[in-house]
Amino acid sequence: MQVVASAWADRRKIGWDKVEWKGRVVLITGGSRGIGRAIAECMADQDISIALNYRSDEVQAKISAERVLAKGAACELFQADVSQADQAKALVDGVLKRFGRIDVLVNNAGVTRDTLLLRMNDEQWNDVLATNLNGVFYCTRAAVKTMMRARFGRIVNIASISGVVGNAGQTNYSAAKAGLIGFTKAVARELASRNITANVVAPGLVDTDMTSTMGQAAYDTLIQSVPLGRAGRAEEIGEAVRFLASSDYITGQTLIVDGGLVMD
Ligand code: NAP
């Protein structure tokens, strides 16, 4: 506890610097590829420990871990399906057993099961809600206990612009991501007095496995609507996550990172 307080005090004195992260433990869900891997690489630094969750792809998860280790951070892999309450709890318990604390929780794990509303079956609806919304609830509920005791915590949830403006063919995903934004605001209000912040990063189109199944024509049409004229890079989402995790005074906010696709 003393270490946390002094690292934090150092940070206030020196501003943005590596010291602010010294000794901190970051748990990232869905870290075996795509945006989760990029977030891990972005957060990785000397004296940081990254707990990297994955669900099924151990081979890719090991590649993520190697990249984190190459940056001088400690890294450990934790297999768990966050859509299952018992596995999400076991994930958090496992990280606490290994590292003793969780300072930053990044709820990144997500899935899509796109189809039009009239064709959407219960399984497609429930799968998407289970991982993208229930999973965040399970992991956050388990992780905030240690953050409350430490009187420090940074939670960053990965939503989507689909949760902000809606997207045809994604009623399940848009509902889950919009729910995630509401959930984050409630968490931010509930835990602010414990120096725990909760924020959302809402990406637009980012080139990852998730978007690789889009047809070329649909992809090109979408890119034409992006003012900056290209898809996002996963590391650009990582930078936004790091920024929010580093802030003392931003909470309950949604940071849209989409090349200008959505503007108020
Ligand atoms: P991705 O390439 O498909 O990777 C998804 C990651 O989530 C994988 O590491 C996967 O693990 C993990 N995962 C899925 N279900 C899980 C579960 N139940 N428990 C634990 N881990 C699980 O997707 P991505 O593009 O990087 O997306 C990451 C996040 O950004 C998601 O929340 C997504 O909704 C959001 N997002 C993406 C875009 C985009 O354009 N790519 C846009 C907006 C928002 P395994 O591979 O081990 O199964």
Coordinates of C-alpha atoms and ligand atoms in Angstrom, one line a residue:
M1 CA 0.0 0.0 0.0
Q2 CA 2.9 2.3 0.9
V3 CA 4.5 1.7 -2.5
V4 CA 1.3 2.7 -4.3
A5 CA 1.0 5.9 -2.3
S6 CA 4.7 6.9 -3.0
A7 CA 4.6 6.0 -6.7
W8 CA 1.5 8.2 -7.0
A9 CA 3.1 11.1 -5.1
D10 CA 6.1 10.8 -7.4
R11 CA 3.9 11.0 -10.4
R12 CA 2.2 14.2 -9.2
K13 CA 5.6 15.8 -8.8
I14 CA 7.1 14.8 -12.1
G15 CA 4.1 14.6 -14.4
W16 CA 4.1 12.1 -17.3
D17 CA 6.9 9.8 -16.8
K18 CA 7.7 6.1 -16.4
V19 CA 7.8 6.4 -12.6
E20 CA 4.0 6.8 -12.5
W21 CA 3.6 3.2 -13.6
K22 CA 6.3 1.7 -11.4
G23 CA 5.1 -1.5 -9.8
R24 CA 1.6 -1.4 -11.3
V25 CA -0.4 -4.4 -12.4
V26 CA -2.6 -4.2 -15.5
L27 CA -5.2 -6.9 -16.4
I28 CA -6.3 -6.9 -20.0
T29 CA -9.0 -9.3 -21.2
G30 CA -9.0 -10.7 -24.7
G31 CA -5.3 -10.1 -25.1
S32 CA -4.4 -12.9 -27.6
R33 CA -4.7 -10.7 -30.7
G34 CA -6.0 -7.5 -32.3
I35 CA -6.7 -4.6 -30.1
G36 CA -6.1 -6.5 -26.8
R37 CA -2.5 -7.3 -27.9
A38 CA -1.9 -3.7 -29.0
I39 CA -3.2 -2.4 -25.6
A40 CA -0.8 -4.8 -23.8
E41 CA 2.1 -3.5 -25.9
C42 CA 1.2 0.1 -25.3
M43 CA 0.9 -0.4 -21.6
A44 CA 4.1 -2.5 -21.3
D45 CA 7.0 -0.8 -19.7
Q46 CA 9.8 -1.7 -17.3
D47 CA 8.4 -2.2 -13.8
I48 CA 4.9 -2.9 -15.1
S49 CA 3.3 -6.3 -14.9
I50 CA 0.8 -7.3 -17.5
A51 CA -1.8 -10.0 -16.8
L52 CA -3.0 -11.1 -20.2
N53 CA -6.3 -13.0 -20.5
Y54 CA -7.3 -15.1 -23.5
R55 CA -10.1 -17.5 -24.2
S56 CA -9.0 -20.1 -26.7
D57 CA -5.9 -19.1 -28.7
E58 CA -2.9 -20.0 -26.6
V59 CA -0.5 -19.8 -29.5
Q60 CA -1.4 -16.2 -30.3
A61 CA -1.6 -15.4 -26.6
K62 CA 2.0 -16.5 -26.3
I63 CA 3.0 -14.2 -29.2
S64 CA 1.3 -11.3 -27.3
A65 CA 3.2 -12.2 -24.2
E66 CA 6.5 -12.3 -26.0
R67 CA 6.0 -8.8 -27.4
V68 CA 5.2 -7.5 -23.9
L69 CA 8.2 -9.2 -22.4
A70 CA 10.4 -7.7 -25.1
K71 CA 9.4 -4.2 -23.8
G72 CA 10.7 -5.1 -20.4
A73 CA 7.4 -5.7 -18.6
A74 CA 6.6 -8.8 -16.7
C75 CA 3.8 -10.8 -18.3
E76 CA 1.7 -13.8 -17.4
L77 CA -1.1 -15.5 -19.4
F78 CA -4.4 -16.4 -17.9
Q79 CA -6.9 -18.5 -19.8
A80 CA -10.6 -17.8 -19.0
D81 CA -13.9 -17.3 -20.7
V82 CA -15.0 -14.0 -19.2
S83 CA -18.7 -14.7 -20.2
Q84 CA -18.7 -17.3 -17.4
A85 CA -19.0 -15.7 -14.0
D86 CA -17.0 -18.4 -12.2
Q87 CA -14.2 -18.2 -14.8
A88 CA -14.1 -14.4 -14.6
K89 CA -13.8 -14.6 -10.8
A90 CA -11.1 -17.3 -11.1
L91 CA -9.2 -15.0 -13.5
V92 CA -9.1 -12.1 -11.1
D93 CA -8.3 -14.4 -8.2
G94 CA -5.4 -15.9 -10.2
V95 CA -4.0 -12.5 -11.1
L96 CA -4.2 -11.4 -7.4
K97 CA -2.5 -14.6 -6.4
R98 CA 0.3 -14.1 -8.9
F99 CA 0.8 -10.3 -8.7
G100 CA -0.9 -9.3 -5.4
R101 CA -2.8 -6.4 -6.8
I102 CA -4.7 -5.0 -9.9
D103 CA -4.3 -1.3 -10.6
V104 CA -5.7 -1.2 -14.1
L105 CA -8.4 -3.3 -15.6
V106 CA -9.0 -3.1 -19.3
N107 CA -12.2 -5.0 -20.4
N108 CA -11.4 -5.6 -24.0
A109 CA -12.7 -9.1 -24.8
G110 CA -15.4 -8.9 -27.4
V111 CA -17.2 -10.9 -30.0
T112 CA -19.6 -10.1 -32.9
R113 CA -22.4 -12.3 -34.3
D114 CA -23.8 -10.0 -37.0
T115 CA -27.1 -10.4 -38.7
L116 CA -30.3 -8.5 -39.4
L117 CA -32.8 -8.3 -36.5
L118 CA -35.4 -10.5 -38.1
R119 CA -32.8 -13.3 -38.6
M120 CA -31.2 -13.0 -35.3
N121 CA -31.6 -16.0 -33.1
D122 CA -31.5 -16.2 -29.3
E123 CA -28.0 -17.7 -29.4
Q124 CA -26.5 -14.9 -31.5
W125 CA -28.1 -12.3 -29.2
N126 CA -27.1 -14.1 -25.9
D127 CA -23.5 -14.8 -27.0
V128 CA -22.8 -11.2 -27.8
L129 CA -24.4 -9.9 -24.6
A130 CA -22.6 -12.6 -22.5
T131 CA -19.1 -11.6 -23.5
N132 CA -19.4 -7.9 -24.3
L133 CA -21.6 -6.9 -21.3
N134 CA -21.9 -9.7 -18.8
G135 CA -18.2 -10.4 -19.0
V136 CA -17.4 -6.8 -18.2
F137 CA -19.7 -6.9 -15.2
Y138 CA -18.2 -10.2 -13.9
C139 CA -14.5 -9.0 -14.2
T140 CA -15.2 -5.5 -12.9
R141 CA -17.2 -6.8 -9.9
A142 CA -14.3 -9.1 -9.0
A143 CA -11.5 -6.6 -9.5
V144 CA -12.9 -3.6 -7.8
K145 CA -12.6 -5.2 -4.3
T146 CA -8.8 -4.9 -4.4
M147 CA -9.0 -1.5 -6.0
M148 CA -11.3 -0.2 -3.2
R149 CA -8.9 -1.5 -0.6
A150 CA -6.0 0.2 -2.3
R151 CA -8.0 3.4 -2.9
F152 CA -6.7 3.3 -6.4
G153 CA -8.1 1.9 -9.6
R154 CA -8.3 2.6 -13.3
I155 CA -10.9 0.8 -15.4
V156 CA -11.1 1.2 -19.2
N157 CA -13.8 -0.5 -21.1
I158 CA -13.7 -1.1 -24.9
A159 CA -17.0 -0.3 -26.4
S160 CA -17.6 0.7 -30.0
I161 CA -19.2 3.5 -32.0
S162 CA -22.0 0.9 -32.7
G163 CA -22.9 1.4 -29.0
V164 CA -23.0 5.2 -29.5
V165 CA -24.9 5.6 -32.8
G166 CA -26.1 2.0 -33.5
N167 CA -25.3 -0.1 -36.5
A168 CA -27.7 -2.0 -38.8
G169 CA -27.0 -5.8 -38.6
Q170 CA -25.6 -5.4 -35.1
T171 CA -28.6 -5.0 -32.8
N172 CA -27.0 -7.4 -30.3
Y173 CA -23.5 -5.8 -30.4
S174 CA -24.9 -2.2 -30.4
A175 CA -27.1 -3.1 -27.3
A176 CA -24.2 -4.6 -25.5
K177 CA -21.8 -1.7 -26.2
A178 CA -24.4 0.9 -25.3
G179 CA -25.1 -1.0 -22.1
L180 CA -21.3 -1.0 -21.4
I181 CA -21.3 2.8 -21.7
G182 CA -24.1 3.1 -19.2
F183 CA -22.5 0.5 -16.9
T184 CA -19.2 2.5 -17.0
K185 CA -20.9 5.8 -16.0
A186 CA -22.6 4.1 -13.1
V187 CA -19.3 2.5 -11.9
A188 CA -17.6 5.9 -12.3
R189 CA -20.2 7.5 -10.0
E190 CA -20.2 4.6 -7.5
L191 CA -16.5 4.4 -7.0
A192 CA -15.2 7.9 -7.5
S193 CA -14.9 8.4 -3.8
R194 CA -12.3 5.5 -3.7
N195 CA -10.1 7.1 -6.3
I196 CA -11.3 4.6 -8.9
T197 CA -12.0 6.0 -12.4
A198 CA -14.0 4.2 -15.1
N199 CA -14.0 5.3 -18.8
V200 CA -14.8 3.9 -22.2
V201 CA -12.8 3.9 -25.4
A202 CA -15.2 3.5 -28.4
P203 CA -13.3 2.6 -31.5
G204 CA -14.6 3.0 -35.0
L205 CA -13.3 0.6 -37.7
V206 CA -10.0 -1.0 -36.7
D207 CA -8.2 -3.5 -38.9
T208 CA -8.2 -6.7 -36.8
D209 CA -9.5 -10.3 -37.2
M210 CA -12.9 -9.0 -36.1
T211 CA -13.3 -6.8 -39.1
S212 CA -11.4 -9.0 -41.6
T213 CA -14.6 -10.9 -42.4
M214 CA -16.3 -7.7 -43.8
G215 CA -16.8 -7.8 -47.5
Q216 CA -14.5 -5.6 -49.5
A217 CA -17.3 -3.5 -50.9
A218 CA -18.8 -2.8 -47.4
Y219 CA -15.3 -2.0 -46.1
D220 CA -14.5 0.4 -48.9
T221 CA -17.9 2.2 -48.4
L222 CA -17.3 2.6 -44.7
I223 CA -13.8 3.9 -45.2
Q224 CA -15.2 6.5 -47.6
S225 CA -17.2 7.9 -44.7
V226 CA -14.2 8.3 -42.4
P227 CA -13.0 11.9 -42.6
L228 CA -9.4 10.8 -41.9
G229 CA -9.8 8.4 -44.9
R230 CA -8.5 5.1 -43.3
A231 CA -9.2 2.4 -40.8
G232 CA -7.8 2.8 -37.3
R233 CA -4.7 0.9 -36.2
A234 CA -4.9 -1.3 -33.1
E235 CA -2.1 0.7 -31.5
E236 CA -4.1 3.9 -31.8
I237 CA -6.7 2.3 -29.5
G238 CA -3.9 1.2 -27.2
E239 CA -2.7 4.8 -26.9
A240 CA -6.2 6.0 -26.0
V241 CA -6.4 3.3 -23.3
R242 CA -3.1 4.3 -21.9
F243 CA -4.1 8.0 -21.8
L244 CA -7.3 7.3 -19.9
A245 CA -5.6 4.9 -17.5
S246 CA -3.1 7.6 -16.8
S247 CA -5.5 10.3 -16.0
D248 CA -6.5 11.3 -12.4
Y249 CA -9.4 13.5 -13.3
I250 CA -11.3 11.9 -16.2
T251 CA -14.1 9.6 -15.3
G252 CA -17.4 8.4 -16.7
Q253 CA -16.3 9.5 -20.2
T254 CA -16.4 7.9 -23.6
L255 CA -13.5 8.6 -25.9
I256 CA -14.4 8.0 -29.5
V257 CA -11.4 6.9 -31.6
D258 CA -12.7 6.6 -35.1
G259 CA -11.0 9.0 -37.5
G260 CA -13.9 11.4 -37.2
L261 CA -16.7 9.0 -38.4
V262 CA -19.0 10.0 -35.5
M263 CA -19.1 13.6 -34.5
D264 CA -21.6 15.3 -32.2
Ligands
NAP1 P1 -10.5 -9.8 -32.2 O1 -9.4 -9.6 -33.1 O2 -11.6 -10.7 -32.7 O3 -10.0 -10.4 -30.8 C1 -11.0 -10.6 -29.8 C2 -10.2 -11.0 -28.5 O4 -11.2 -11.2 -27.5 C3 -9.4 -12.3 -28.6 O5 -8.3 -12.2 -27.9 C4 -10.3 -13.4 -28.0 O6 -9.6 -14.4 -27.4 C5 -11.0 -12.5 -26.9 N1 -12.3 -13.1 -26.5 C6 -13.4 -13.2 -27.2 N2 -14.4 -13.8 -26.4 C7 -13.8 -13.9 -25.2 C8 -14.3 -14.4 -23.9 N3 -15.5 -14.9 -23.8 N4 -13.4 -14.5 -22.9 C9 -12.1 -14.0 -23.0 N5 -11.6 -13.5 -24.1 C10 -12.5 -13.5 -25.2 O7 -11.3 -8.4 -31.8 P2 -10.7 -6.9 -31.8 O8 -11.0 -6.3 -33.0 O9 -9.3 -6.9 -31.3 O10 -11.7 -6.3 -30.7 C11 -11.3 -6.0 -29.4 C12 -12.4 -5.2 -28.7 O11 -12.5 -4.0 -29.5 C13 -13.7 -5.9 -28.7 O12 -14.4 -5.5 -27.5 C14 -14.5 -5.3 -29.8 O13 -15.9 -5.3 -29.7 C15 -13.9 -3.8 -29.8 N6 -14.0 -3.1 -31.1 C16 -13.4 -3.6 -32.2 C17 -13.5 -2.8 -33.4 C18 -12.8 -3.2 -34.6 O14 -13.0 -2.6 -35.7 N7 -11.9 -4.2 -34.6 C19 -14.3 -1.7 -33.4 C20 -14.9 -1.3 -32.3 C21 -14.8 -2.0 -31.1 P3 -9.3 -15.8 -28.2 O15 -8.8 -15.5 -29.5 O16 -8.3 -16.5 -27.3 O17 -10.6 -16.6 -28.2

